[in-house]
mmCIF file of C-alpha atoms and ligand atoms in Angstrom:
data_model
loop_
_atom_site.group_PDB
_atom_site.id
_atom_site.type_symbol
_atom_site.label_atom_id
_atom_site.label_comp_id
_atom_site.label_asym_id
_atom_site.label_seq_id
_atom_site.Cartn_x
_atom_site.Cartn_y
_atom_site.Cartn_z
ATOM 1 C CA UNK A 1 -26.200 -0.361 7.497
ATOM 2 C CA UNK A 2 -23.677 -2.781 9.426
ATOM 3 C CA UNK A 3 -20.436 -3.075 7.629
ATOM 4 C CA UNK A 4 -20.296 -6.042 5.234
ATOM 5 C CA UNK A 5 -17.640 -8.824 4.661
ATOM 6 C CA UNK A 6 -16.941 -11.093 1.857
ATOM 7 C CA UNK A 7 -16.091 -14.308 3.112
ATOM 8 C CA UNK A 8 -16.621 -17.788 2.070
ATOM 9 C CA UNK A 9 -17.875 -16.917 -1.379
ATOM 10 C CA UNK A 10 -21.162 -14.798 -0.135
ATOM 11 C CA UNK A 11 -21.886 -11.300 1.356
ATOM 12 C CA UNK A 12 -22.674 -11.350 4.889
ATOM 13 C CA UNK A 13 -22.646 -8.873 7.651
ATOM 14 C CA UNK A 14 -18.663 -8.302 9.120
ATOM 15 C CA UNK A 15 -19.885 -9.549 12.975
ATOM 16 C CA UNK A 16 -20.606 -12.711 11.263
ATOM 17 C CA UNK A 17 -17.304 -13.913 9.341
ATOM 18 C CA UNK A 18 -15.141 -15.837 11.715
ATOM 19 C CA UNK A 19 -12.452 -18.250 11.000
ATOM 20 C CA UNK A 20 -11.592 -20.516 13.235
ATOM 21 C CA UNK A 21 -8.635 -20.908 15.359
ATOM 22 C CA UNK A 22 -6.632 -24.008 13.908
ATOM 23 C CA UNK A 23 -6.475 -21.742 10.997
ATOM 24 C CA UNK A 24 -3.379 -22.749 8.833
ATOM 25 C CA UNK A 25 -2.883 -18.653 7.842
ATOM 26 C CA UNK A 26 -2.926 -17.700 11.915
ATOM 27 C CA UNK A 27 -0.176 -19.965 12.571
ATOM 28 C CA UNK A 28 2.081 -20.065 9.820
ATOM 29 C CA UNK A 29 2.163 -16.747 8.014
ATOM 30 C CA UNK A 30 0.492 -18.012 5.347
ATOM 31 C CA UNK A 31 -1.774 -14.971 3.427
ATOM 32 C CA UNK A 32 -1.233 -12.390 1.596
ATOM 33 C CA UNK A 33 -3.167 -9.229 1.557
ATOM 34 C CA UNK A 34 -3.744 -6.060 0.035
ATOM 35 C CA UNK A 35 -5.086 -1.917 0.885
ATOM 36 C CA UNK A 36 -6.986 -0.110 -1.295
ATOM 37 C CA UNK A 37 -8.165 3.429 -0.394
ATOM 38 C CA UNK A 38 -11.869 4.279 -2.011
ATOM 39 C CA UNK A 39 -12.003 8.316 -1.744
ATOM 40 C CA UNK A 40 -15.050 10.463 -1.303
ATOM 41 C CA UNK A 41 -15.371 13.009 -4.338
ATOM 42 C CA UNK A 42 -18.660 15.493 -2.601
ATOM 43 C CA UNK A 43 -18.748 17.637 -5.606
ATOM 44 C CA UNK A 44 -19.485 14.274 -7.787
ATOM 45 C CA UNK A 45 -21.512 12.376 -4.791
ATOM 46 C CA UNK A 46 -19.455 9.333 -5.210
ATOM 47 C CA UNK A 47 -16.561 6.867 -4.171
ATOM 48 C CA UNK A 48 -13.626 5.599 -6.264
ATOM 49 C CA UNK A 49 -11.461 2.484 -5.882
ATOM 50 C CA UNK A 50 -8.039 3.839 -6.790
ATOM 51 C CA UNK A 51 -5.851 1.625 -8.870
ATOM 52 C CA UNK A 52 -8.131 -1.152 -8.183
ATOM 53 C CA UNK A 53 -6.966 -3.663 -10.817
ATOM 54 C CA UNK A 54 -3.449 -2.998 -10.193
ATOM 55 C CA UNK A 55 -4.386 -3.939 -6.621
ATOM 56 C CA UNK A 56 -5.445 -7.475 -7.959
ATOM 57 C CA UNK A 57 -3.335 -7.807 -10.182
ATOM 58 C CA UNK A 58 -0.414 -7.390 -7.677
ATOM 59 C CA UNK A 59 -2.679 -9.273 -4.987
ATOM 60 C CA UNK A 60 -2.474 -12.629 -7.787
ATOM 61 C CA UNK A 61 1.427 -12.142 -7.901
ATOM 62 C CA UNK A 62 1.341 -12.917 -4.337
ATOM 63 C CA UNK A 63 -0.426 -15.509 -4.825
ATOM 64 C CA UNK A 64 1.671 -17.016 -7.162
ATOM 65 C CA UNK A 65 4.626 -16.848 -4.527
ATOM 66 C CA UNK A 66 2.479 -18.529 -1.928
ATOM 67 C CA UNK A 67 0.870 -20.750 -4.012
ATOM 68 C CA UNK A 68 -2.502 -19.596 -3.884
ATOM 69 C CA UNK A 69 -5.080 -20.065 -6.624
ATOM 70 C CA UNK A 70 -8.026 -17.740 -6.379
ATOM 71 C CA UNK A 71 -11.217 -18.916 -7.971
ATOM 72 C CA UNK A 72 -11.560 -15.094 -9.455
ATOM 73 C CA UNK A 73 -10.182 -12.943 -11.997
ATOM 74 C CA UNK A 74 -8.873 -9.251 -11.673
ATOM 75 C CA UNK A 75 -12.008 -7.992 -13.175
ATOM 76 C CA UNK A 76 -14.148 -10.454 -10.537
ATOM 77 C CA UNK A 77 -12.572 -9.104 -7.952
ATOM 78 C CA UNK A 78 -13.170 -5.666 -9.044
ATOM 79 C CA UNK A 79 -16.769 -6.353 -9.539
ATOM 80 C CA UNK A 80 -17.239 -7.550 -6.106
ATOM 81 C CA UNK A 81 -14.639 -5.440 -4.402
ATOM 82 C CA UNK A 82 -17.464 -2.500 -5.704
ATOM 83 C CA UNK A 83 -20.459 -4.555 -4.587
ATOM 84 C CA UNK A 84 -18.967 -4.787 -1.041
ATOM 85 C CA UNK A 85 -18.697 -0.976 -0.161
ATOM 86 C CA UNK A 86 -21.693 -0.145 -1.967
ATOM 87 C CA UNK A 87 -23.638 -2.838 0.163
ATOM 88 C CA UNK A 88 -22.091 -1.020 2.892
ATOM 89 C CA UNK A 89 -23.750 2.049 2.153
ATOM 90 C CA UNK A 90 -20.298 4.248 3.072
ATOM 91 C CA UNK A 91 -20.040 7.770 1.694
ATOM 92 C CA UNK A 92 -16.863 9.019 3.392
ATOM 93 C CA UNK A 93 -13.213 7.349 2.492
ATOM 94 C CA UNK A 94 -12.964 3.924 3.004
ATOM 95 C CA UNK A 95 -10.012 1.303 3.102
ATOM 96 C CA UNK A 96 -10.918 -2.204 1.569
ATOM 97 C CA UNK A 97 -8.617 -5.010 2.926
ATOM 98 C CA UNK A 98 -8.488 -8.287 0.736
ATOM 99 C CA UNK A 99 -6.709 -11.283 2.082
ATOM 100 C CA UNK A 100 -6.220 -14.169 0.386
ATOM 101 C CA UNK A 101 -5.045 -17.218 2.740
ATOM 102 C CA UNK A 102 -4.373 -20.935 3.077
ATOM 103 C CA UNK A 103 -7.767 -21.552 4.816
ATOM 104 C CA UNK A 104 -7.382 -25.331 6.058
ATOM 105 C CA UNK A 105 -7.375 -26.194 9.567
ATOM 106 C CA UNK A 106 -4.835 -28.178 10.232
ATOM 107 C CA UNK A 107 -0.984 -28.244 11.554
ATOM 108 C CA UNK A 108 2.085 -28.490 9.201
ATOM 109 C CA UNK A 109 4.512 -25.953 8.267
ATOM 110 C CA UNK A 110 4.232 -25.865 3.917
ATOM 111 C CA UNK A 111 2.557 -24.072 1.117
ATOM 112 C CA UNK A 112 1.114 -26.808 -0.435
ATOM 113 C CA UNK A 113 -2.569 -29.835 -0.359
ATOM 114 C CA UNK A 114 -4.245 -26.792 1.845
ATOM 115 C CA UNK A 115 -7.211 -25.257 0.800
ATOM 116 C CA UNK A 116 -6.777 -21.397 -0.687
ATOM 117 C CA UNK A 117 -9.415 -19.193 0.834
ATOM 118 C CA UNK A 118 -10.397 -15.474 0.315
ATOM 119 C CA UNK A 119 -12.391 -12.522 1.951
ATOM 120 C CA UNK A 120 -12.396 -8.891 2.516
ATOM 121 C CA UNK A 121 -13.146 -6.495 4.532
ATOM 122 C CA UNK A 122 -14.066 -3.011 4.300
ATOM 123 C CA UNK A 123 -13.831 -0.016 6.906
ATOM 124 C CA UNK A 124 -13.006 3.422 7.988
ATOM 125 C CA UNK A 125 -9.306 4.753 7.964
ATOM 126 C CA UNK A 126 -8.191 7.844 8.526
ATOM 127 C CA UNK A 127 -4.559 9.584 8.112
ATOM 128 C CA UNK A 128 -1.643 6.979 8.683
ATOM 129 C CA UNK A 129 0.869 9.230 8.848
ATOM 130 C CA UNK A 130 0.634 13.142 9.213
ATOM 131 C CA UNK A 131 1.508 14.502 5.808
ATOM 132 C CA UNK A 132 0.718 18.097 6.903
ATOM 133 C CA UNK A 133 4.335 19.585 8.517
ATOM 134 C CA UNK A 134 7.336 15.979 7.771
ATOM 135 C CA UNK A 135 7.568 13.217 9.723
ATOM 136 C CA UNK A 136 10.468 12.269 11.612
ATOM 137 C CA UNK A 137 12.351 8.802 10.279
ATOM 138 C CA UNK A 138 15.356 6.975 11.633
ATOM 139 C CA UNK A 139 17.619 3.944 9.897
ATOM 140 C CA UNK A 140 16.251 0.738 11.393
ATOM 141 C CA UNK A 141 18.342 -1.441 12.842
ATOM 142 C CA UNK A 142 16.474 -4.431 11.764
ATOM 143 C CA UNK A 143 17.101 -5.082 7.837
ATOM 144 C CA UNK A 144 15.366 -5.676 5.553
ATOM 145 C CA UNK A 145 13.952 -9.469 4.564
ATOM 146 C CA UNK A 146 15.752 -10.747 1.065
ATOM 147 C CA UNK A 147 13.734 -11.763 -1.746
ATOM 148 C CA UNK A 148 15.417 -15.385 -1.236
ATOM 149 C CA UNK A 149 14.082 -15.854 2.417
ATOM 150 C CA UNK A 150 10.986 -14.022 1.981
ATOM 151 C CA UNK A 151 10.101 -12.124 -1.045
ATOM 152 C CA UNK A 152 9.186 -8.152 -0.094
ATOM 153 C CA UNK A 153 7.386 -7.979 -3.613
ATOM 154 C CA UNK A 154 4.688 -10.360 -2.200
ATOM 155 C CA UNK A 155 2.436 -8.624 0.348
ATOM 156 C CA UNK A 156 2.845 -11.961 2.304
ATOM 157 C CA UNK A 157 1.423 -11.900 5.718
ATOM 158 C CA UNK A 158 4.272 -13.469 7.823
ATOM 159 C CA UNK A 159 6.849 -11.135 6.018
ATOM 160 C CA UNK A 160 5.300 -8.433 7.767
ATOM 161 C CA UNK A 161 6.772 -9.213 11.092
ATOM 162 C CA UNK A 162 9.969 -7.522 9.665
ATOM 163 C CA UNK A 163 8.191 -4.656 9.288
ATOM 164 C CA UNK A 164 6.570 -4.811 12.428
ATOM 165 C CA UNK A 165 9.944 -5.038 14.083
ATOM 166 C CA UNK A 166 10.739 -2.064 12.602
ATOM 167 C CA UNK A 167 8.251 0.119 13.140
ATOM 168 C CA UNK A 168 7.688 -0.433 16.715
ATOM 169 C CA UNK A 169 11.429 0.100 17.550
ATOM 170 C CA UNK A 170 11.001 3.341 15.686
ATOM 171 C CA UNK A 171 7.713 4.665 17.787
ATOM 172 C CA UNK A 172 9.537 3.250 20.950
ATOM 173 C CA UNK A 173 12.846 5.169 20.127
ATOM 174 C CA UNK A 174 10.501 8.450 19.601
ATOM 175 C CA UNK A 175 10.210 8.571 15.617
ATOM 176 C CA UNK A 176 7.371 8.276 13.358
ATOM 177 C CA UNK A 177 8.684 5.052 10.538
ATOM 178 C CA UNK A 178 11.201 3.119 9.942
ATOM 179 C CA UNK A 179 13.131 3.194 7.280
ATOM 180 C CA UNK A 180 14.830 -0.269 6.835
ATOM 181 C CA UNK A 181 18.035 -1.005 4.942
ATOM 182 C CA UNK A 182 19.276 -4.430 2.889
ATOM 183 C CA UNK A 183 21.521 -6.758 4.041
ATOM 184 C CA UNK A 184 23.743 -5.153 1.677
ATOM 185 C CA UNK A 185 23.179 -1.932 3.364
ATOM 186 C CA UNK A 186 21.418 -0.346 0.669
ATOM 187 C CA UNK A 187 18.345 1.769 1.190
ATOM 188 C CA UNK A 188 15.119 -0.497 1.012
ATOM 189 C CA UNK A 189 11.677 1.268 2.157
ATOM 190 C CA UNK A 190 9.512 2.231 5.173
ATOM 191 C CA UNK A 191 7.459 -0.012 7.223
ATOM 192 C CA UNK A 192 4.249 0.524 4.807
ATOM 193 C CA UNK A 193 5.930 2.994 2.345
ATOM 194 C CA UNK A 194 8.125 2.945 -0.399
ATOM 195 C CA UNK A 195 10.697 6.261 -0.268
ATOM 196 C CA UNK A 196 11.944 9.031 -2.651
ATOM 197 C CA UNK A 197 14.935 11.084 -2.693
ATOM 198 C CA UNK A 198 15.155 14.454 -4.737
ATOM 199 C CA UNK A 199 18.750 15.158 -5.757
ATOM 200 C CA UNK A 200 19.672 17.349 -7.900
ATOM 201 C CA UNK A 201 16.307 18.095 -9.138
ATOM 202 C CA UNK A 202 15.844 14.467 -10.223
ATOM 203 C CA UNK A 203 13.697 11.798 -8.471
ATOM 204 C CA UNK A 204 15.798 8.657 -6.771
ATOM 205 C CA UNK A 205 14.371 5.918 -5.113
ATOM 206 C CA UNK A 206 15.805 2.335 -4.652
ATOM 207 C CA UNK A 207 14.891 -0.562 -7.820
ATOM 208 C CA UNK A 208 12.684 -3.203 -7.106
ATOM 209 C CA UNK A 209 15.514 -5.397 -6.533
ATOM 210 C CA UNK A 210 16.249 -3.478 -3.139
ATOM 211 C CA UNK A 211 14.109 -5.583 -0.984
ATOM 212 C CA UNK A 212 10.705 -3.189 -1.306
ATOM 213 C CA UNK A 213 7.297 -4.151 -2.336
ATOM 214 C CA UNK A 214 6.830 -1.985 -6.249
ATOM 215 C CA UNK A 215 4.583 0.030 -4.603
ATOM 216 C CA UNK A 216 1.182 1.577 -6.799
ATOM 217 C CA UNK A 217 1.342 4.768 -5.566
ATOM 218 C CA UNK A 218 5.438 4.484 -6.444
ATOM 219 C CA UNK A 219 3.932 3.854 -9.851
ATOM 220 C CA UNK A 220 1.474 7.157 -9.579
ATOM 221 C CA UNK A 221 4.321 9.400 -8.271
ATOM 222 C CA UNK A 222 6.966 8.480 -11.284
ATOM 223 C CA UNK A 223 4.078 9.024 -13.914
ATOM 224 C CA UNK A 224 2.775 11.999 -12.597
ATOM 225 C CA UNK A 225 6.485 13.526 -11.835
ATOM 226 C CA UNK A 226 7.122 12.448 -15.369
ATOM 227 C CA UNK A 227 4.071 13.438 -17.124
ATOM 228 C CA UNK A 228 2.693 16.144 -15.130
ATOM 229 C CA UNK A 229 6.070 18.130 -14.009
ATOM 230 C CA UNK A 230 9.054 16.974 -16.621
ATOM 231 C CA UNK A 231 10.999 14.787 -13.955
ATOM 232 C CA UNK A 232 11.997 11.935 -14.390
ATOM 233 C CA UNK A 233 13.039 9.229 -11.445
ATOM 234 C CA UNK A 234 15.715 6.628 -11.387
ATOM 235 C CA UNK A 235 15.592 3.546 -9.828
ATOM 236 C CA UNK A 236 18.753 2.592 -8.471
ATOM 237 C CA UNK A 237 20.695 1.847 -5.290
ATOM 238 C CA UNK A 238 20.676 4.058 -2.709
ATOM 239 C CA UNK A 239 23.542 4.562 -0.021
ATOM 240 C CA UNK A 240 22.492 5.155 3.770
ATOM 241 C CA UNK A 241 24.340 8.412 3.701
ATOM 242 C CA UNK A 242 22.255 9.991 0.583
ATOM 243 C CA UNK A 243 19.600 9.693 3.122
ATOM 244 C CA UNK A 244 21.210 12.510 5.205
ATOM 245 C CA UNK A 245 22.496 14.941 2.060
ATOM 246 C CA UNK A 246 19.270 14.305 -0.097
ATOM 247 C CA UNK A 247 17.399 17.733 -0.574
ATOM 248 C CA UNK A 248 13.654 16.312 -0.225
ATOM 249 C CA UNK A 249 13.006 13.377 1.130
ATOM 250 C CA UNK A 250 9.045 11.961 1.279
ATOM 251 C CA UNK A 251 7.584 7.920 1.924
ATOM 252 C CA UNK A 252 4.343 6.959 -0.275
ATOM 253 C CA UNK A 253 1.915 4.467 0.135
ATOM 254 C CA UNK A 254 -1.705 3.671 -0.195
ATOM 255 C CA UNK A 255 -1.912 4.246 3.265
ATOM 256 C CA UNK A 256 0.291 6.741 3.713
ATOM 257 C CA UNK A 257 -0.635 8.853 0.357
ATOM 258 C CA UNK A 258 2.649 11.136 -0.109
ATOM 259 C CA UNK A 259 4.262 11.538 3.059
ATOM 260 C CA UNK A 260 7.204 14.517 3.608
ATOM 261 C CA UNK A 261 9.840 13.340 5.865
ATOM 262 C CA UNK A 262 11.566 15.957 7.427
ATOM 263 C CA UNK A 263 14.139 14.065 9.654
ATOM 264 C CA UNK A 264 15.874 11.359 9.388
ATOM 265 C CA UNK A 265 18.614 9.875 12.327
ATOM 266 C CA UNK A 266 18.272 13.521 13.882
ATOM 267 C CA UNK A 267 19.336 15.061 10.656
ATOM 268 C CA UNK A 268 17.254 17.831 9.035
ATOM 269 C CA UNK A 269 16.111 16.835 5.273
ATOM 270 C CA UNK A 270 16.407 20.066 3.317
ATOM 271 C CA UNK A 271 15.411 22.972 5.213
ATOM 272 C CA UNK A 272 13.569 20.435 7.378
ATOM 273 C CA UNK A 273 10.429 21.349 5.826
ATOM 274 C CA UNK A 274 8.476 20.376 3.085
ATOM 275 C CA UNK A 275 9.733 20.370 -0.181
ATOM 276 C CA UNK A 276 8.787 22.333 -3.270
ATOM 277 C CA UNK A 277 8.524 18.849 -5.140
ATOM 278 C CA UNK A 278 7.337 16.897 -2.786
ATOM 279 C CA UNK A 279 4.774 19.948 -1.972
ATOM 280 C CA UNK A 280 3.681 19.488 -5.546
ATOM 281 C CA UNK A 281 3.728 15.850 -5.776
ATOM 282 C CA UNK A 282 1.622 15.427 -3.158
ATOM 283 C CA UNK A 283 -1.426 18.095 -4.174
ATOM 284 C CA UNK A 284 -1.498 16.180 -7.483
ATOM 285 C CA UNK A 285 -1.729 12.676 -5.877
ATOM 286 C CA UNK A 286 -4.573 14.070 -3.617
ATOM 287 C CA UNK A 287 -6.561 15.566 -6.721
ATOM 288 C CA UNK A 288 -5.781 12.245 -8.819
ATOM 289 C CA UNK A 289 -7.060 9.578 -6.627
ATOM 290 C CA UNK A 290 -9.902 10.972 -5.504
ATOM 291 C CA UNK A 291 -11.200 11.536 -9.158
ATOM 292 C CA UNK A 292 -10.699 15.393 -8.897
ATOM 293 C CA UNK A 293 -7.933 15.429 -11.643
ATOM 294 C CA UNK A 294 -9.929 14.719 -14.717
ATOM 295 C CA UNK A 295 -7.305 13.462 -16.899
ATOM 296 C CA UNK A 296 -6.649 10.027 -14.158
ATOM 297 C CA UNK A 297 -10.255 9.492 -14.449
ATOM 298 C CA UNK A 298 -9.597 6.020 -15.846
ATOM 299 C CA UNK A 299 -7.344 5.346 -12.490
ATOM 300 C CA UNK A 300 -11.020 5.878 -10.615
ATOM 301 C CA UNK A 301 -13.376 3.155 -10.664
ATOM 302 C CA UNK A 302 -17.080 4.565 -9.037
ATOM 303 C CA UNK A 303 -18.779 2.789 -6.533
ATOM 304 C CA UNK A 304 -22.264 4.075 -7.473
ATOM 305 C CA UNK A 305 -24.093 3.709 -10.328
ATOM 306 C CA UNK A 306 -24.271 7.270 -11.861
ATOM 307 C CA UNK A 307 -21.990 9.186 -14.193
ATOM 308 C CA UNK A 308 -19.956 11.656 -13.105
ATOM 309 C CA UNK A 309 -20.361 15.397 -14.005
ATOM 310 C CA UNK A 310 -18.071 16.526 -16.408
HETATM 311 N N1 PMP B 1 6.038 -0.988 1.037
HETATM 312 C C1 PMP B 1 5.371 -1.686 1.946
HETATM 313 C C2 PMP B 1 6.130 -2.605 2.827
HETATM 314 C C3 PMP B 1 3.987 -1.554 2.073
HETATM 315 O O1 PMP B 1 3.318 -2.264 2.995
HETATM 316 C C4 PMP B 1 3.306 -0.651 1.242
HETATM 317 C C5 PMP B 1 1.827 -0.467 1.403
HETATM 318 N N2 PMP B 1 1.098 -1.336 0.590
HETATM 319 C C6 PMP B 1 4.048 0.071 0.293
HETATM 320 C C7 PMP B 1 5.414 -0.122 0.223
HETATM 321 C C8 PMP B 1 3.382 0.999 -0.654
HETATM 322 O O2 PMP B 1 2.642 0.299 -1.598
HETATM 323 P P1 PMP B 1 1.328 0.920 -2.229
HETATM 324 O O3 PMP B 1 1.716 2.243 -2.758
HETATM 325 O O4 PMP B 1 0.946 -0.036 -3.299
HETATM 326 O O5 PMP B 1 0.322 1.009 -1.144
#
């Protein structure tokens, strides 16, 4: 079966869905998107969307910002986010890719009398970051975007240029992320991750008013630290130099599941391996969003129609 797209309000095969080049989005910036990972459970023969809703409900937020209105509602976008992979007939982890975008074709730098489009894709995607031994992470020297030129909350499109800045200095200088500060000079996030500190036995990592995009597997790790293991995390500023003193250290993301970070600016993290936290955090995150963990069932939505064993 050829991979299918959603685009223009039908189903159609991905080859097919092609937007033309005066494309308002292409020049300006103008979409925002989001990444959901659907996980392969063998023992169950199925796929589940993790966190879908929270996906679309943090994918309308941005389109609030940008002044988007979507024809569909959280639970629409569910349904046909499910009808998409299963029309693709995948049964290995998947990675679906929503967009929504100012569609017109015309020229004009603004938000607003342009048409509001939407599609998604869906496809293959491995590993983004190797979560088996730390990565290595240095302090960017580009900062991060402020809420009042961009805001990081939205997962806008053309804010991801500061990202992109970031990341490829950080390959080019030899590391594996980024890890940007404010303009402040407090700690913000990673290219495509949002990052935790364990001090003291307690969870840190920066508020939502630090520049960072609330991430949804930020929300999984403080609920299942919380619930699951008795710590609790504070949101709060974080200096540059509790990077280097912090006893764990680990980036999360949809993408990027729960990522150790062993290095940061040459400096080991810890022992420079992985931590017994982290360690932990990140065998529960694997179990829960692939439906393996029972009790985050409801955190699973299945692809195919037929119940799971209990
Ligand atoms: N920050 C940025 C900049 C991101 O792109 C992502 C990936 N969506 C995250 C944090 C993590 O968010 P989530 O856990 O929802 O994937």
């Amino acid at each position: 079966m050829p991979p299918y797209a959603y685009f223009q309000d039908k189903f159609m095969p991905l080859a097919q869905a092609k937007i033309g080049i005066m494309t308002h989005a292409l020049h300006y910036g103008t979409a925002c998107f989001e990444g959901i990972r659907v996980n392969w459970n063998a023992e169950d023969d199925q796929l589940y969307v993790f966190r879908c809703q929270e996906h679309y409900q943090r994918l309308l937020n941005s389109c609030k910002l940008l002044d988007i209105s979507l024809s569909h509602s959280v639970e629409e976008l569910c349904r046909l986010t499910v009808d998409l992979i299963r029309r693709s007939g995948y049964r290995e982890d998947v990675y679906v890719r929503p967009l929504a975008y100012k569609g017109s074709e015309l020229l004009g730098v603004k938000l607003h009398d342009l048409e509001d489009s939407f599609l998604m894709i869906v496809t293959t995607f491995g590993p983004y970051l190797d979560g088996s031994k730390g990565i290595r992470c240095c302090v960017s020297s580009w900062r991060r975007i402020d809420d009042n030129m961009i805001p990081p909350r939205g997962k806008i499109t053309g804010l991801y240029v500061n990202n992109a800045f970031a990341k490829t200095e950080a390959m080019h200088n030899g590391f594996d992320e980024a890890i940007m500060l404010t303009s402040q000079g407090y700690v913000s996030e990673g290219s495509g991750e949002n990052i935790f500190l364990v001090i003291a036995g307690q969870l840190v990592t920066p508020s939502c008013n630090d520049g960072i995009l609330l991430g949804i597997t930020r929300d999984t790790i403080m609920h299942l630290a919380k619930k699951e293991l008795g710590v609790e995390t504070v949101e709060r500023h974080i200096d540059r130099s509790e990077l280097y003193t912090a006893d764990e250290c680990f980036m999360t993301g949809t993408a990027a599941h729960v990522t150790p970070v062993a290095e940061i600016d040459h400096r080991k993290i810890g022992r420079g391996v992985i931590g017994d936290l982290t360690r932990k955090l990140q065998q529960l995150y694997a179990d829960v969003e692939c439906g393996k963990n029972r009790k985050y069932l409801h955190w699973c939505t299945p692809v195919y129609a037929k119940p799971p064993k209990s």
